[in-house]
């Protein structure tokens, strides 16, 4: 990240965020910890049903570890591949339930109700709060691992992207022109008096979430309230 910003000094002041789902969530969180240890900072981390622990022994892992798309045996195999030789030693440094978390930036975390990874994600969220890290955690009941990528099957996919989009936009856009960013039932609500900033906010959010911005509605004549709707590609 330091070399990236060194290429363009103007980029040094631009806030960065990390995001990922499943194994990508683990990588995002571990990267944020390593950056903090190197005196680098990111503005926010947003994760969808993240992989947290190699133990694979939670209640949700036992209850939903078969017949709910992601399986317990698959997770064990993934961890073996990721850790390689010396897995027991590597797991102690990779298990995010066993490391200090106080240096992390604010985190937005989503779990799925019928996901084997649900309990470890929610336990991690509790540990973040106990460590003094600002965390927003939300469970989507009845959903399976990977549901955010299934907009053709559930409306919850679009809703969860709006939830994460609001968190990322609020963290990435630091200007008085944006008065607030929030998630409403209709989508992402950005309150701003500057349409240029608004466009940049929406573009950055869509890019970060690999989404397509497909509709913008102006709800009054002053452009004070603008809804943006995001859908997965």
Backbone as CSV, one residue per row, in Angstrom:
resi,resn,N_x,N_y,N_z,CA_x,CA_y,CA_z,C_x,C_y,C_z
1,UNK,0.833,-1.191,0.000,0.000,0.000,0.000,0.873,1.248,0.000
2,UNK,1.997,1.181,0.714,2.891,2.331,0.744,3.430,2.632,-0.644
3,UNK,3.826,1.586,-1.391,4.353,1.791,-2.737,3.277,2.308,-3.675
4,UNK,2.046,1.840,-3.498,0.937,2.316,-4.329,0.736,3.805,-4.155
5,UNK,0.746,4.265,-2.928,0.541,5.682,-2.670,1.757,6.509,-3.066
6,UNK,2.939,5.919,-3.009,4.147,6.655,-3.372,4.175,6.999,-4.849
7,UNK,3.493,6.207,-5.679,3.450,6.485,-7.104,2.732,7.785,-7.412
8,UNK,1.797,8.176,-6.576,1.030,9.404,-6.779,0.817,10.063,-5.426
9,UNK,1.587,11.105,-5.101,1.469,11.747,-3.792,0.057,12.207,-3.474
10,UNK,-0.717,12.564,-4.501,-2.079,13.007,-4.249,-2.942,11.882,-3.686
11,UNK,-2.557,10.643,-3.978,-3.338,9.510,-3.496,-3.107,9.246,-2.014
12,UNK,-2.055,9.830,-1.437,-1.728,9.553,-0.038,-2.848,9.977,0.902
13,UNK,-3.599,10.997,0.506,-4.671,11.488,1.375,-6.003,10.802,1.123
14,UNK,-6.059,9.926,0.143,-7.316,9.259,-0.196,-7.516,8.062,0.734
15,UNK,-8.625,7.996,1.451,-8.855,6.855,2.338,-9.066,5.569,1.552
16,UNK,-8.586,4.479,2.102,-8.740,3.167,1.484,-9.516,2.252,2.420
17,UNK,-10.237,1.307,1.831,-10.972,0.319,2.609,-10.682,-1.058,2.038
18,UNK,-10.880,-2.068,2.867,-10.715,-3.454,2.443,-12.055,-4.165,2.571
19,UNK,-12.328,-5.078,1.652,-13.582,-5.824,1.711,-13.368,-7.207,1.127
20,UNK,-14.186,-8.151,1.573,-14.085,-9.498,1.021,-15.184,-10.385,1.568
21,UNK,-15.427,-11.487,0.867,-16.403,-12.449,1.349,-15.731,-13.798,1.537
22,UNK,-16.213,-14.559,2.521,-15.715,-15.902,2.800,-14.206,-15.864,3.061
23,UNK,-13.399,-16.604,2.283,-11.956,-16.568,2.477,-11.405,-15.167,2.216
24,UNK,-12.043,-14.444,1.301,-11.623,-13.072,1.043,-11.820,-12.171,2.247
25,UNK,-12.849,-12.474,3.065,-13.050,-11.728,4.300,-11.907,-11.954,5.269
26,UNK,-11.448,-13.202,5.354,-10.305,-13.508,6.211,-9.066,-12.745,5.748
27,UNK,-8.827,-12.759,4.447,-7.662,-12.071,3.902,-7.747,-10.569,4.159
28,UNK,-8.938,-9.985,4.006,-9.107,-8.559,4.259,-8.792,-8.222,5.713
29,UNK,-9.312,-9.030,6.644,-9.079,-8.766,8.070,-7.620,-8.977,8.446
30,UNK,-7.026,-10.048,7.965,-5.625,-10.290,8.289,-4.728,-9.228,7.662
31,UNK,-5.076,-8.780,6.462,-4.307,-7.712,5.822,-4.383,-6.421,6.635
32,UNK,-5.580,-6.120,7.141,-5.732,-4.910,7.962,-4.879,-5.000,9.220
33,UNK,-4.812,-6.169,9.833,-3.974,-6.353,11.016,-2.494,-6.175,10.669
34,UNK,-2.064,-6.720,9.561,-0.660,-6.600,9.166,-0.319,-5.164,8.792
35,UNK,-1.250,-4.483,8.142,-1.021,-3.069,7.821,-0.896,-2.238,9.088
36,UNK,-1.762,-2.507,10.068,-1.695,-1.776,11.333,-0.359,-2.011,12.024
37,UNK,0.158,-3.238,11.954,1.447,-3.544,12.570,2.587,-2.807,11.875
38,UNK,2.370,-2.435,10.599,3.384,-1.696,9.838,3.096,-0.196,9.828
39,UNK,2.227,0.244,10.746,1.867,1.671,10.852,1.175,2.201,9.606
40,UNK,0.474,1.324,8.910,-0.382,1.729,7.794,-1.831,1.610,8.263
41,UNK,-2.694,2.423,7.714,-4.086,2.386,8.159,-5.034,2.298,6.958
42,UNK,-6.173,1.677,7.192,-7.271,1.712,6.238,-8.483,2.273,6.970
43,UNK,-9.402,2.826,6.210,-10.542,3.504,6.825,-11.586,2.537,7.349
44,UNK,-11.703,1.354,6.735,-12.808,0.459,7.084,-12.518,-0.922,6.535
45,UNK,-13.104,-1.932,7.166,-13.086,-3.294,6.632,-14.527,-3.795,6.604
46,UNK,-14.970,-4.273,5.444,-16.323,-4.815,5.297,-16.210,-6.265,4.857
47,UNK,-16.851,-7.169,5.603,-16.711,-8.591,5.300,-18.061,-9.297,5.303
48,UNK,-18.217,-10.190,4.344,-19.417,-11.018,4.205,-19.076,-12.439,4.631
49,UNK,-19.841,-12.978,5.559,-19.649,-14.337,6.083,-18.185,-14.770,6.023
50,UNK,-17.332,-14.086,6.804,-15.890,-14.339,6.705,-15.466,-15.656,7.342
51,UNK,-14.409,-16.231,6.805,-13.714,-17.341,7.445,-12.861,-16.759,8.564
52,UNK,-13.002,-17.281,9.773,-12.310,-16.724,10.932,-11.342,-17.720,11.562
53,UNK,-11.786,-18.952,11.759,-11.013,-19.910,12.547,-10.887,-21.248,11.840
54,UNK,-9.705,-21.859,11.982,-9.465,-23.179,11.400,-10.041,-24.305,12.239
55,UNK,-10.584,-24.003,13.418,-11.047,-25.055,14.326,-12.213,-25.853,13.746
56,UNK,-13.125,-25.197,13.036,-14.280,-25.868,12.405,-15.084,-26.683,13.413
57,UNK,-15.271,-26.144,14.617,-15.960,-26.917,15.659,-17.104,-26.162,16.330
58,UNK,-17.606,-25.113,15.683,-18.685,-24.336,16.283,-20.014,-25.070,16.151
59,UNK,-21.018,-24.598,16.891,-22.354,-25.197,16.791,-22.908,-25.082,15.374
60,UNK,-22.741,-23.911,14.752,-23.276,-23.749,13.393,-22.533,-24.630,12.399
61,UNK,-21.248,-24.883,12.658,-20.502,-25.780,11.786,-21.061,-27.197,11.861
62,UNK,-21.476,-27.610,13.056,-22.047,-28.947,13.216,-23.477,-29.017,12.663
63,UNK,-24.277,-27.964,12.912,-25.685,-27.992,12.501,-25.841,-27.822,10.995
64,UNK,-25.073,-26.902,10.399,-25.239,-26.577,8.977,-24.098,-27.096,8.113
65,UNK,-23.253,-27.950,8.676,-22.079,-28.428,7.952,-22.360,-29.427,6.844
66,UNK,-23.601,-29.835,6.687,-24.016,-30.700,5.585,-25.336,-30.174,5.036
67,UNK,-25.467,-30.183,3.701,-26.739,-29.855,3.067,-27.064,-28.386,2.958
68,UNK,-26.102,-27.504,3.217,-26.354,-26.059,3.118,-25.292,-25.370,2.254
69,UNK,-24.934,-26.033,1.163,-23.983,-25.558,0.172,-22.544,-25.699,0.666
70,UNK,-22.088,-24.860,1.577,-20.747,-25.000,2.140,-20.776,-26.092,3.206
71,UNK,-19.793,-26.996,3.179,-19.784,-28.103,4.135,-18.599,-27.998,5.091
72,UNK,-18.740,-28.682,6.212,-17.664,-28.721,7.213,-16.424,-29.392,6.641
73,UNK,-16.601,-30.487,5.900,-15.460,-31.186,5.326,-14.746,-30.314,4.304
74,UNK,-15.498,-29.558,3.536,-14.879,-28.656,2.566,-14.037,-27.605,3.280
75,UNK,-14.563,-27.056,4.379,-13.806,-26.050,5.120,-12.513,-26.632,5.684
76,UNK,-12.571,-27.835,6.182,-11.351,-28.460,6.685,-10.308,-28.614,5.576
77,UNK,-10.769,-29.022,4.395,-9.860,-29.181,3.262,-9.291,-27.833,2.822
78,UNK,-10.147,-26.805,2.784,-9.664,-25.468,2.414,-8.551,-25.018,3.354
79,UNK,-8.760,-25.232,4.655,-7.746,-24.824,5.635,-6.457,-25.607,5.435
80,UNK,-6.551,-26.895,5.165,-5.342,-27.696,4.936,-4.555,-27.167,3.739
81,UNK,-5.281,-26.819,2.694,-4.617,-26.262,1.507,-3.984,-24.911,1.808
82,UNK,-4.673,-24.096,2.559,-4.191,-22.737,2.850,-2.979,-22.747,3.771
83,UNK,-3.009,-23.603,4.774,-1.947,-23.606,5.773,-0.731,-24.408,5.329
84,UNK,-0.928,-25.444,4.538,0.192,-26.249,4.088,0.837,-27.018,5.226
85,UNK,2.126,-27.267,5.112,2.837,-27.998,6.148,2.948,-27.160,7.410
86,UNK,3.052,-27.859,8.542,3.108,-27.145,9.810,1.802,-26.468,10.128
87,UNK,0.693,-27.109,9.800,-0.625,-26.489,9.917,-0.948,-26.075,11.342
88,UNK,-0.524,-26.865,12.331,-0.865,-26.537,13.709,-0.239,-25.205,14.122
89,UNK,1.012,-24.982,13.748,1.679,-23.729,14.067,1.073,-22.570,13.299
90,UNK,0.801,-22.789,12.008,0.245,-21.717,11.178,-1.134,-21.308,11.655
91,UNK,-1.929,-22.286,12.134,-3.282,-21.981,12.564,-3.293,-21.021,13.744
92,UNK,-2.270,-21.092,14.592,-2.242,-20.209,15.761,-2.061,-18.756,15.345
93,UNK,-1.395,-18.525,14.213,-1.191,-17.153,13.768,-2.278,-16.691,12.813
94,UNK,-3.062,-17.629,12.266,-4.085,-17.295,11.291,-5.470,-17.253,11.905
95,UNK,-5.658,-17.894,13.047,-6.960,-17.918,13.714,-7.252,-16.533,14.276
96,UNK,-8.226,-15.850,13.696,-8.502,-14.469,14.085,-9.186,-14.365,15.441
97,UNK,-9.564,-15.492,16.028,-10.111,-15.480,17.386,-9.012,-15.518,18.437
98,UNK,-7.760,-15.682,17.997,-6.659,-15.848,18.927,-5.636,-14.717,18.864
99,UNK,-5.953,-13.643,18.162,-4.993,-12.542,18.017,-5.583,-11.256,18.580
100,UNK,-4.713,-10.299,18.880,-5.155,-8.992,19.371,-5.808,-8.229,18.229
101,UNK,-6.948,-7.612,18.528,-7.743,-6.968,17.478,-7.856,-5.457,17.636
102,UNK,-7.306,-4.912,18.695,-7.542,-3.505,19.015,-7.063,-2.518,17.983
103,UNK,-6.142,-2.922,17.106,-5.612,-1.992,16.105,-6.438,-1.931,14.838
104,UNK,-7.488,-2.747,14.753,-8.297,-2.756,13.531,-9.130,-1.482,13.401
105,UNK,-9.408,-1.062,12.165,-10.325,0.066,11.932,-11.756,-0.411,12.146
106,UNK,-12.751,0.464,12.020,-14.147,0.023,12.107,-14.438,-1.103,11.113
107,UNK,-15.289,-2.030,11.544,-15.583,-3.218,10.745,-17.090,-3.359,10.577
108,UNK,-17.525,-3.669,9.369,-18.905,-4.069,9.102,-18.881,-5.535,8.733
109,UNK,-19.697,-6.337,9.422,-19.623,-7.789,9.273,-21.017,-8.368,9.088
110,UNK,-21.162,-9.237,8.103,-22.439,-9.881,7.805,-22.289,-11.391,7.956
111,UNK,-23.274,-12.020,8.595,-23.331,-13.475,8.652,-24.655,-13.952,8.066
112,UNK,-24.679,-15.232,7.683,-25.889,-15.854,7.148,-26.408,-16.874,8.151
113,UNK,-27.715,-16.891,8.354,-28.311,-17.706,9.400,-28.075,-19.188,9.275
114,UNK,-27.949,-19.717,8.049,-27.772,-21.153,7.833,-26.390,-21.466,7.257
115,UNK,-25.414,-20.717,7.683,-24.043,-20.849,7.202,-23.191,-21.543,8.261
116,UNK,-22.402,-22.562,7.906,-21.491,-23.156,8.881,-20.552,-22.131,9.531
117,UNK,-20.246,-21.042,8.825,-19.331,-20.018,9.345,-20.020,-18.992,10.246
118,UNK,-21.319,-19.116,10.433,-22.068,-18.085,11.163,-21.516,-17.819,12.556
119,UNK,-21.338,-18.855,13.368,-20.971,-18.652,14.768,-19.590,-18.049,14.926
120,UNK,-18.621,-18.485,14.117,-17.280,-17.921,14.260,-17.266,-16.449,13.843
121,UNK,-18.082,-16.097,12.835,-18.165,-14.692,12.453,-18.769,-13.838,13.547
122,UNK,-19.821,-14.333,14.175,-20.484,-13.559,15.226,-19.643,-13.524,16.511
123,UNK,-18.924,-14.593,16.775,-17.994,-14.562,17.913,-16.889,-13.541,17.671
124,UNK,-16.414,-13.482,16.439,-15.396,-12.491,16.081,-15.929,-11.076,16.271
125,UNK,-17.173,-10.836,15.870,-17.776,-9.507,16.048,-17.812,-9.131,17.532
126,UNK,-18.151,-10.090,18.380,-18.163,-9.810,19.830,-16.764,-9.498,20.332
127,UNK,-15.774,-10.204,19.833,-14.398,-9.940,20.250,-13.939,-8.559,19.784
128,UNK,-14.375,-8.150,18.615,-14.052,-6.795,18.150,-14.600,-5.760,19.123
129,UNK,-15.859,-5.902,19.484,-16.478,-4.953,20.410,-15.758,-4.948,21.755
130,UNK,-15.394,-6.122,22.243,-14.678,-6.214,23.511,-13.292,-5.587,23.435
131,UNK,-12.731,-5.535,22.225,-11.404,-4.948,22.023,-11.464,-3.454,21.766
132,UNK,-12.668,-2.887,21.768,-12.820,-1.456,21.558,-12.904,-1.042,20.105
133,UNK,-13.073,-2.005,19.201,-13.207,-1.704,17.776,-14.675,-1.455,17.458
134,UNK,-14.955,-0.413,16.720,-16.333,-0.128,16.320,-16.771,-1.154,15.285
135,UNK,-17.843,-1.875,15.568,-18.284,-2.949,14.674,-19.794,-2.883,14.492
136,UNK,-20.223,-3.054,13.247,-21.643,-3.197,12.923,-21.826,-4.592,12.361
137,UNK,-22.585,-5.425,13.073,-22.763,-6.815,12.676,-24.237,-7.088,12.409
138,UNK,-24.514,-7.819,11.340,-25.902,-8.136,11.004,-25.994,-9.571,10.500
139,UNK,-26.974,-10.321,11.049,-27.257,-11.680,10.575,-28.469,-11.643,9.652
140,UNK,-28.400,-12.417,8.561,-29.529,-12.557,7.650,-30.133,-13.947,7.844
141,UNK,-31.226,-14.039,8.611,-31.827,-15.344,8.926,-32.257,-16.097,7.666
142,UNK,-32.072,-17.401,7.702,-32.519,-18.247,6.606,-31.611,-18.279,5.395
143,UNK,-30.568,-17.448,5.380,-29.680,-17.382,4.228,-28.529,-18.377,4.358
144,UNK,-28.018,-18.825,3.216,-26.882,-19.734,3.186,-25.615,-18.967,2.834
145,UNK,-24.480,-19.617,2.990,-23.196,-19.038,2.601,-23.237,-18.683,1.116
146,UNK,-22.800,-17.464,0.790,-22.768,-17.037,-0.603,-24.034,-16.380,-1.106
147,UNK,-25.004,-16.112,-0.226,-26.300,-15.606,-0.704,-26.211,-14.246,-1.366
148,UNK,-25.204,-13.454,-1.021,-25.088,-12.117,-1.630,-24.839,-12.190,-3.131
149,UNK,-24.353,-13.320,-3.606,-24.128,-13.495,-5.037,-25.270,-14.170,-5.758
150,UNK,-26.447,-14.233,-5.100,-27.597,-14.907,-5.688,-28.808,-13.981,-5.781
151,UNK,-28.674,-12.826,-6.443,-29.804,-11.894,-6.514,-31.001,-12.453,-7.269
152,UNK,-30.769,-13.461,-8.118,-31.872,-14.066,-8.864,-32.724,-14.963,-7.973
153,UNK,-32.228,-15.286,-6.775,-32.949,-16.175,-5.868,-33.521,-15.471,-4.650
154,UNK,-32.911,-14.359,-4.226,-33.369,-13.701,-3.003,-33.136,-12.196,-3.060
155,UNK,-34.116,-11.446,-2.587,-33.978,-9.994,-2.500,-32.971,-9.594,-1.436
156,UNK,-32.659,-10.516,-0.533,-31.684,-10.209,0.515,-30.298,-9.925,-0.050
157,UNK,-30.014,-10.430,-1.254,-28.713,-10.178,-1.874,-28.506,-8.691,-2.124
158,UNK,-29.499,-8.036,-2.706,-29.390,-6.602,-2.959,-29.374,-5.816,-1.656
159,UNK,-30.148,-6.269,-0.667,-30.225,-5.547,0.603,-28.887,-5.578,1.332
160,UNK,-28.215,-6.729,1.309,-26.943,-6.816,2.025,-25.872,-5.971,1.331
161,UNK,-25.927,-5.879,0.008,-24.969,-5.022,-0.692,-25.215,-3.552,-0.363
162,UNK,-26.470,-3.159,-0.194,-26.768,-1.791,0.219,-26.252,-1.525,1.629
163,UNK,-26.406,-2.502,2.517,-25.909,-2.366,3.889,-24.400,-2.152,3.899
164,UNK,-23.665,-2.993,3.172,-22.217,-2.847,3.116,-21.819,-1.587,2.358
165,UNK,-22.582,-1.262,1.307,-22.276,-0.065,0.538,-22.373,1.197,1.365
166,UNK,-23.389,1.267,2.235,-23.521,2.428,3.098,-22.331,2.579,4.014
167,UNK,-21.848,1.461,4.569,-20.696,1.516,5.467,-19.436,1.944,4.724
168,UNK,-19.221,1.389,3.539,-18.028,1.737,2.775,-18.066,3.183,2.292
169,UNK,-19.217,3.616,1.816,-19.323,4.992,1.334,-19.082,5.980,2.456
170,UNK,-19.634,5.718,3.629,-19.445,6.617,4.763,-17.984,6.692,5.153
171,UNK,-17.254,5.576,5.031,-15.846,5.557,5.413,-14.948,6.193,4.360
172,UNK,-15.305,6.042,3.089,-14.421,6.476,2.011,-14.611,7.926,1.608
173,UNK,-15.780,8.461,1.840,-16.054,9.828,1.409,-15.973,10.756,2.616
174,UNK,-14.895,11.498,2.713,-14.685,12.392,3.837,-14.718,13.837,3.333
175,UNK,-15.881,14.397,3.341,-16.049,15.767,2.876,-17.291,16.360,3.514
176,UNK,-17.257,17.650,3.847,-18.455,18.276,4.414,-19.654,18.250,3.496
177,UNK,-19.412,18.049,2.186,-20.532,18.063,1.247,-21.459,16.872,1.464
178,UNK,-20.909,15.762,1.941,-21.738,14.598,2.246,-22.104,14.659,3.717
179,UNK,-23.379,14.915,3.997,-23.816,15.079,5.380,-24.029,13.743,6.068
180,UNK,-24.459,12.732,5.333,-24.639,11.412,5.924,-24.837,10.381,4.830
181,UNK,-24.527,9.138,5.174,-24.785,8.003,4.300,-25.479,6.955,5.146
182,UNK,-26.606,6.449,4.678,-27.358,5.464,5.454,-28.027,4.475,4.517
183,UNK,-28.357,3.330,5.068,-29.082,2.316,4.306,-30.544,2.372,4.688
184,UNK,-31.392,2.580,3.702,-32.833,2.602,3.880,-33.420,1.361,3.202
185,UNK,-34.674,1.014,3.469,-35.275,-0.141,2.799,-35.213,-0.052,1.276
186,UNK,-35.275,1.178,0.747,-35.259,1.358,-0.700,-33.854,1.272,-1.286
187,UNK,-32.821,1.404,-0.465,-31.465,1.384,-0.992,-30.528,2.257,-0.185
188,UNK,-29.479,2.729,-0.835,-28.461,3.550,-0.186,-28.870,5.017,-0.236
189,UNK,-28.945,5.662,0.928,-29.361,7.058,1.006,-28.153,7.931,1.311
190,UNK,-27.867,8.842,0.399,-26.766,9.785,0.572,-27.344,11.186,0.655
191,UNK,-27.039,11.892,1.745,-27.487,13.280,1.883,-26.306,14.198,1.568
192,UNK,-26.482,14.989,0.531,-25.398,15.845,0.081,-25.955,17.069,-0.637
193,UNK,-25.155,18.136,-0.664,-25.508,19.326,-1.439,-24.636,19.444,-2.685
194,UNK,-23.766,18.469,-2.909,-22.794,18.555,-3.990,-22.975,17.352,-4.907
195,UNK,-23.512,17.575,-6.098,-23.795,16.452,-6.988,-22.516,15.807,-7.508
196,UNK,-21.415,16.547,-7.590,-20.144,15.961,-8.023,-19.655,14.946,-6.998
197,UNK,-19.728,15.338,-5.724,-19.344,14.423,-4.657,-20.264,13.218,-4.642
198,UNK,-21.538,13.467,-4.876,-22.500,12.365,-4.896,-22.126,11.347,-5.960
199,UNK,-21.820,11.798,-7.149,-21.462,10.885,-8.222,-20.228,10.080,-7.856
200,UNK,-19.241,10.756,-7.253,-18.022,10.054,-6.854,-18.309,9.022,-5.767
201,UNK,-19.196,9.371,-4.836,-19.575,8.438,-3.773,-20.192,7.175,-4.345
202,UNK,-21.145,7.344,-5.239,-21.851,6.195,-5.795,-20.923,5.338,-6.653
203,UNK,-20.064,5.985,-7.431,-19.145,5.237,-8.285,-18.166,4.424,-7.441
204,UNK,-17.652,5.037,-6.373,-16.700,4.336,-5.511,-17.362,3.163,-4.805
205,UNK,-18.599,3.359,-4.367,-19.320,2.280,-3.686,-19.581,1.125,-4.630
206,UNK,-20.066,1.433,-5.817,-20.360,0.382,-6.791,-19.095,-0.380,-7.169
207,UNK,-17.987,0.350,-7.364,-16.737,-0.308,-7.730,-16.241,-1.205,-6.605
208,UNK,-16.315,-0.729,-5.372,-15.836,-1.509,-4.236,-16.630,-2.790,-4.058
209,UNK,-17.919,-2.741,-4.374,-18.781,-3.904,-4.182,-18.954,-4.737,-5.446
210,UNK,-18.232,-4.373,-6.539,-18.398,-5.062,-7.814,-19.872,-5.090,-8.212
211,UNK,-20.512,-3.929,-8.105,-21.933,-3.821,-8.403,-22.154,-2.843,-9.552
212,UNK,-23.352,-2.890,-10.061,-23.768,-1.948,-11.089,-24.777,-0.972,-10.494
213,UNK,-24.523,0.295,-10.670,-25.475,1.325,-10.261,-26.537,1.410,-11.349
214,UNK,-27.767,1.047,-11.016,-28.761,0.981,-12.080,-29.880,1.992,-11.973
215,UNK,-29.980,2.729,-10.885,-31.011,3.756,-10.836,-30.663,4.789,-9.770
216,UNK,-30.879,6.041,-10.088,-30.756,7.128,-9.123,-32.056,7.912,-9.169
217,UNK,-32.638,8.156,-8.022,-33.878,8.918,-7.953,-33.662,10.159,-7.095
218,UNK,-34.011,11.300,-7.651,-34.003,12.542,-6.897,-35.371,12.703,-6.258
219,UNK,-35.400,12.820,-4.927,-36.696,12.818,-4.247,-37.178,14.215,-3.872
220,UNK,-36.376,15.248,-4.128,-36.894,16.608,-3.995,-36.088,17.549,-4.879
221,UNK,-36.494,18.799,-4.949,-35.905,19.737,-5.909,-34.522,20.217,-5.521
222,UNK,-34.104,19.997,-4.286,-32.821,20.528,-3.836,-31.698,19.498,-3.920
223,UNK,-32.003,18.295,-4.401,-31.032,17.204,-4.469,-30.533,16.799,-3.089
224,UNK,-31.306,17.145,-2.056,-30.863,16.823,-0.705,-30.948,15.322,-0.436
225,UNK,-31.995,14.671,-0.946,-32.176,13.249,-0.692,-32.082,12.495,-2.011
226,UNK,-31.126,11.610,-2.098,-30.929,10.843,-3.317,-30.792,9.370,-2.958
227,UNK,-31.621,8.520,-3.599,-31.529,7.083,-3.395,-30.746,6.464,-4.559
228,UNK,-29.821,5.589,-4.221,-29.081,4.852,-5.240,-29.293,3.374,-5.002
229,UNK,-29.622,2.659,-6.037,-29.909,1.237,-5.913,-28.762,0.442,-6.543
230,UNK,-28.289,-0.561,-5.815,-27.174,-1.362,-6.286,-27.636,-2.810,-6.457
231,UNK,-27.196,-3.445,-7.544,-27.485,-4.861,-7.743,-26.195,-5.560,-8.127
232,UNK,-26.083,-6.831,-7.788,-24.894,-7.585,-8.140,-24.828,-7.789,-9.653
233,UNK,-23.629,-7.784,-10.168,-23.464,-8.047,-11.590,-23.791,-9.488,-11.900
